[in-house]
Short mmCIF file of C-alpha atoms in Angstrom, two decimals:
data_model
loop_
_atom_site.label_atom_id
_atom_site.label_comp_id
_atom_site.label_asym_id
_atom_site.label_seq_id
_atom_site.Cartn_x
_atom_site.Cartn_y
_atom_site.Cartn_z
CA UNK A 90 -23.49 32.86 -30.73
CA UNK A 91 -23.51 29.27 -31.91
CA UNK A 92 -21.42 28.25 -34.89
CA UNK A 93 -23.47 27.49 -37.99
CA UNK A 94 -23.45 23.79 -38.83
CA UNK A 95 -22.25 22.93 -42.31
CA UNK A 96 -24.84 20.86 -44.14
CA UNK A 97 -23.88 18.62 -47.02
CA UNK A 98 -26.25 17.81 -49.86
CA UNK A 99 -26.60 14.82 -52.12
CA UNK A 100 -27.75 11.21 -52.22
CA UNK A 101 -25.68 8.38 -50.78
CA UNK A 102 -26.67 4.79 -51.56
CA UNK A 103 -25.54 2.34 -48.86
CA UNK A 104 -25.33 -1.24 -50.15
CA UNK A 105 -24.79 -3.79 -47.38
CA UNK A 106 -26.64 -6.88 -46.16
CA UNK A 107 -25.74 -6.22 -42.51
CA UNK A 108 -28.57 -4.32 -40.73
CA UNK A 109 -26.15 -2.96 -38.13
CA UNK A 110 -24.18 -1.17 -40.84
CA UNK A 111 -27.33 0.63 -41.97
CA UNK A 112 -28.25 1.45 -38.37
CA UNK A 113 -24.77 2.88 -37.85
CA UNK A 114 -24.44 4.84 -41.09
CA UNK A 115 -27.95 6.18 -41.70
CA UNK A 116 -28.15 8.64 -38.77
CA UNK A 117 -24.56 9.78 -39.26
CA UNK A 118 -25.06 10.45 -42.97
CA UNK A 119 -28.39 12.18 -42.39
CA UNK A 120 -26.82 14.34 -39.67
CA UNK A 121 -24.29 15.43 -42.28
CA UNK A 122 -27.15 16.45 -44.56
CA UNK A 123 -27.17 13.55 -47.02
CA UNK A 124 -30.24 11.75 -48.30
CA UNK A 125 -29.63 8.07 -47.54
CA UNK A 126 -30.78 5.30 -49.87
CA UNK A 127 -30.61 1.65 -48.80
CA UNK A 128 -30.04 -1.64 -50.59
CA UNK A 129 -29.17 -5.07 -49.19
CA UNK A 130 -28.62 -6.95 -52.46
CA UNK A 131 -26.62 -6.30 -55.58
CA UNK A 132 -29.57 -6.43 -57.96
CA UNK A 133 -31.47 -3.93 -55.83
CA UNK A 134 -28.43 -1.65 -55.76
CA UNK A 135 -28.20 -1.66 -59.55
CA UNK A 136 -31.90 -0.87 -59.87
CA UNK A 137 -31.66 2.05 -57.43
CA UNK A 138 -28.50 3.33 -59.11
CA UNK A 139 -30.35 3.43 -62.43
CA UNK A 140 -33.63 4.88 -61.17
CA UNK A 141 -32.75 7.16 -58.25
CA UNK A 142 -29.27 8.15 -59.50
CA UNK A 143 -27.30 8.50 -56.24
CA UNK A 144 -24.29 10.79 -56.11
CA UNK A 145 -22.08 8.35 -54.19
CA UNK A 146 -22.36 4.62 -53.48
CA UNK A 147 -20.99 2.87 -50.39
CA UNK A 148 -20.69 -0.79 -51.38
CA UNK A 149 -19.98 -3.96 -49.41
CA UNK A 150 -18.39 -6.74 -51.47
CA UNK A 151 -19.97 -9.71 -49.69
CA UNK A 152 -23.57 -9.44 -50.85
CA UNK A 153 -25.94 -12.44 -50.79
CA UNK A 154 -26.88 -12.44 -54.49
CA UNK A 155 -23.92 -10.85 -56.33
CA UNK A 156 -20.30 -10.31 -55.46
CA UNK A 157 -19.65 -6.61 -55.00
CA UNK A 158 -17.05 -6.63 -57.76
CA UNK A 159 -19.68 -7.91 -60.19
CA UNK A 160 -21.98 -5.12 -59.06
CA UNK A 161 -19.29 -2.57 -59.89
CA UNK A 162 -18.70 -4.07 -63.33
CA UNK A 163 -22.43 -3.98 -64.15
CA UNK A 164 -22.74 -0.48 -62.70
CA UNK A 165 -19.94 0.81 -64.91
CA UNK A 166 -21.93 -0.20 -67.97
CA UNK A 167 -24.24 2.76 -67.38
CA UNK A 168 -22.84 4.98 -64.62
CA UNK A 169 -19.63 6.69 -63.47
CA UNK A 170 -20.99 7.37 -59.96
CA UNK A 171 -18.17 7.29 -57.39
CA UNK A 172 -18.07 3.94 -55.55
CA UNK A 173 -16.46 3.63 -52.13
CA UNK A 174 -16.01 -0.01 -51.16
CA UNK A 175 -16.60 -0.89 -47.50
CA UNK A 176 -15.27 -4.38 -46.92
CA UNK A 177 -13.62 -6.70 -44.43
CA UNK A 178 -11.52 -8.10 -47.29
CA UNK A 179 -8.07 -6.78 -46.49
CA UNK A 180 -5.83 -8.61 -48.95
CA UNK A 181 -4.05 -6.46 -51.51
CA UNK A 182 -5.16 -8.70 -54.39
CA UNK A 183 -8.80 -8.21 -53.37
CA UNK A 184 -8.37 -4.45 -53.26
CA UNK A 185 -6.70 -4.44 -56.65
CA UNK A 186 -9.55 -6.51 -58.09
CA UNK A 187 -12.08 -3.99 -56.77
CA UNK A 188 -10.16 -1.08 -58.30
CA UNK A 189 -9.80 -2.94 -61.59
CA UNK A 190 -13.57 -3.50 -61.59
CA UNK A 191 -14.07 0.27 -61.33
CA UNK A 192 -14.14 1.20 -57.63
CA UNK A 193 -12.95 4.69 -56.77
CA UNK A 194 -11.99 4.14 -53.14
CA UNK A 195 -11.63 1.30 -50.62
CA UNK A 196 -12.19 1.40 -46.86
CA UNK A 197 -11.57 -1.63 -44.67
CA UNK A 198 -14.04 -2.69 -42.00
CA UNK A 199 -14.02 -1.75 -39.19
CA UNK A 200 -13.65 1.89 -40.17
CA UNK A 201 -13.77 5.25 -38.46
CA UNK A 202 -16.83 7.36 -39.18
CA UNK A 203 -14.82 10.56 -39.43
CA UNK A 204 -12.54 9.16 -42.12
CA UNK A 205 -15.47 7.74 -44.08
CA UNK A 206 -17.28 11.09 -44.04
CA UNK A 207 -14.09 12.78 -45.24
CA UNK A 208 -13.83 10.33 -48.13
CA UNK A 209 -17.46 10.95 -49.03
CA UNK A 210 -16.81 14.69 -49.05
CA UNK A 211 -13.84 14.08 -51.34
CA UNK A 212 -16.07 12.09 -53.68
CA UNK A 213 -18.52 14.99 -53.86
CA UNK A 214 -15.69 17.44 -54.51
CA UNK A 215 -14.51 15.30 -57.38
CA UNK A 216 -18.01 15.34 -58.85
CA UNK A 217 -17.81 19.12 -58.92
CA UNK A 218 -14.40 19.31 -60.61
CA UNK A 219 -16.03 19.75 -64.00
CA UNK A 220 -15.93 23.49 -63.27
CA UNK A 221 -12.89 25.18 -64.72
CA UNK A 222 -11.85 22.23 -66.86
CA UNK A 223 -9.38 23.29 -69.58
CA UNK A 224 -11.02 23.59 -72.98
CA UNK A 225 -7.90 22.81 -75.01
CA UNK A 226 -6.96 19.17 -75.42
CA UNK A 227 -3.49 17.94 -74.49
CA UNK A 228 -1.65 16.29 -77.39
CA UNK A 229 1.63 14.43 -76.90
CA UNK A 230 3.21 11.96 -79.34
CA UNK A 231 -0.12 10.61 -80.62
CA UNK A 232 -1.85 10.79 -77.24
CA UNK A 233 -4.83 13.14 -77.02
CA UNK A 234 -6.43 14.00 -73.68
CA UNK A 235 -9.64 16.03 -73.87
CA UNK A 236 -10.50 17.08 -70.33
CA UNK A 237 -13.73 18.81 -71.33
CA UNK A 238 -15.05 15.63 -72.97
CA UNK A 239 -13.18 13.35 -70.52
CA UNK A 240 -11.82 11.28 -73.38
CA UNK A 241 -8.43 9.80 -74.24
CA UNK A 242 -7.22 8.50 -77.59
CA UNK A 243 -3.88 7.11 -78.71
CA UNK A 244 -3.05 7.21 -82.42
CA UNK A 245 -6.74 7.82 -83.09
CA UNK A 246 -8.03 4.86 -81.05
CA UNK A 247 -10.13 5.75 -78.01
CA UNK A 248 -9.04 4.28 -74.67
CA UNK A 249 -11.40 4.00 -71.71
CA UNK A 250 -10.16 5.21 -68.34
CA UNK A 251 -12.05 5.32 -65.05
CA UNK A 252 -12.63 8.79 -63.63
CA UNK A 253 -9.78 8.44 -61.16
CA UNK A 254 -7.38 7.09 -63.79
CA UNK A 255 -8.34 9.94 -66.11
CA UNK A 256 -7.72 12.61 -63.48
CA UNK A 257 -4.31 11.16 -62.62
CA UNK A 258 -3.26 10.86 -66.28
CA UNK A 259 -4.43 14.41 -67.02
CA UNK A 260 -2.52 15.76 -64.02
CA UNK A 261 0.67 14.06 -65.19
CA UNK A 262 0.27 15.30 -68.77
CA UNK A 263 -0.55 18.88 -67.72
CA UNK A 264 2.74 19.02 -65.82
CA UNK A 265 4.85 17.40 -68.51
CA UNK A 266 8.54 17.43 -67.65
CA UNK A 267 7.90 18.21 -63.99
CA UNK A 268 7.79 15.94 -60.95
CA UNK A 269 4.22 15.17 -59.87
CA UNK A 270 4.49 14.08 -56.24
CA UNK A 271 2.45 11.40 -54.53
CA UNK A 272 0.49 14.14 -52.72
CA UNK A 273 -0.20 15.85 -56.06
CA UNK A 274 -1.58 12.59 -57.42
CA UNK A 275 -3.77 12.07 -54.35
CA UNK A 276 -5.22 15.54 -54.76
CA UNK A 277 -5.85 14.95 -58.46
CA UNK A 278 -7.38 11.50 -58.04
CA UNK A 279 -9.14 11.73 -54.70
CA UNK A 280 -9.46 15.45 -53.98
CA UNK A 281 -7.35 15.26 -50.82
CA UNK A 282 -4.40 13.60 -49.13
CA UNK A 283 -4.83 10.54 -46.92
CA UNK A 284 -1.79 8.52 -45.94
CA UNK A 285 -3.74 5.27 -46.29
CA UNK A 286 -4.38 6.07 -49.97
CA UNK A 287 -0.72 6.11 -50.91
CA UNK A 288 -0.66 2.35 -51.46
CA UNK A 289 -3.36 2.78 -54.12
CA UNK A 290 -1.32 5.15 -56.28
CA UNK A 291 0.79 2.42 -57.84
CA UNK A 292 -2.38 0.43 -58.59
CA UNK A 293 -3.78 3.29 -60.66
CA UNK A 294 -0.43 4.03 -62.29
CA UNK A 295 -0.14 0.36 -63.20
CA UNK A 296 -3.59 0.45 -64.79
CA UNK A 297 -2.67 3.58 -66.74
CA UNK A 298 0.57 2.00 -67.94
CA UNK A 299 -1.23 -1.14 -69.10
CA UNK A 300 -3.78 0.84 -71.08
CA UNK A 301 -1.17 3.05 -72.75
CA UNK A 302 1.25 0.18 -73.47
CA UNK A 303 4.56 1.18 -75.05
CA UNK A 304 3.57 4.85 -74.93
CA UNK A 305 3.74 4.69 -71.14
CA UNK A 306 7.13 2.96 -71.32
CA UNK A 307 8.43 5.95 -73.27
CA UNK A 308 6.81 8.75 -71.34
CA UNK A 309 5.93 7.86 -67.72
CA UNK A 310 8.93 7.72 -65.41
CA UNK A 311 8.91 6.66 -61.75
CA UNK A 312 10.87 8.62 -59.17
CA UNK A 313 11.00 6.19 -56.21
CA UNK A 314 9.71 7.72 -52.99
CA UNK A 315 8.81 10.97 -54.75
CA UNK A 316 6.29 10.54 -57.54
CA UNK A 317 6.20 10.43 -61.35
CA UNK A 318 7.31 12.47 -64.34
CA UNK A 319 5.52 12.57 -67.68
CA UNK A 320 8.27 13.11 -70.27
#
């Protein structure tokens, strides 16, 4: 008896101006059960994101008409679709800039197909995490986190967080007074644990701290080598 093959579902938009990337990714993604959409320019990617509504976007940063970071910024004006950056840019500052623009994940070229498919599966799992979301808001010292509405306010003023930032902040607040390990944060933010993601944790924590200002100074404590505690 042959083992049944697991088939994924969903639309993946691949945005890259290199034909070989499309030739490499399209059959692999289709074999995994995904519908593959293609764009070679930033403007085309934005149009397809608005009209065909992909579930996940794989985005190269070096596009001929728009820088990929600008594409992410424009995309975030109307969509929270998970964006996985595929780029040869390997400097930390470039990665941070992509995350600050609104990227959810970052994979350096050249990359392994198995790892990329795992990250795509994680992105789809995160899309589905709306099931079982707590209905009661978390309220701490003027901070209000409403997981059902995916909203955060501090002293009545709403603060915008990306989906990944929101998931990490909510995980910290739900476990107030307890150590939230790096692995816990990876599961909350990415849906799984990948060693290469650990360097990104501090980027997201830094963004959260900046947005919460002095509140974060009072309540978010770092435990070097272990994780964080929300006090």
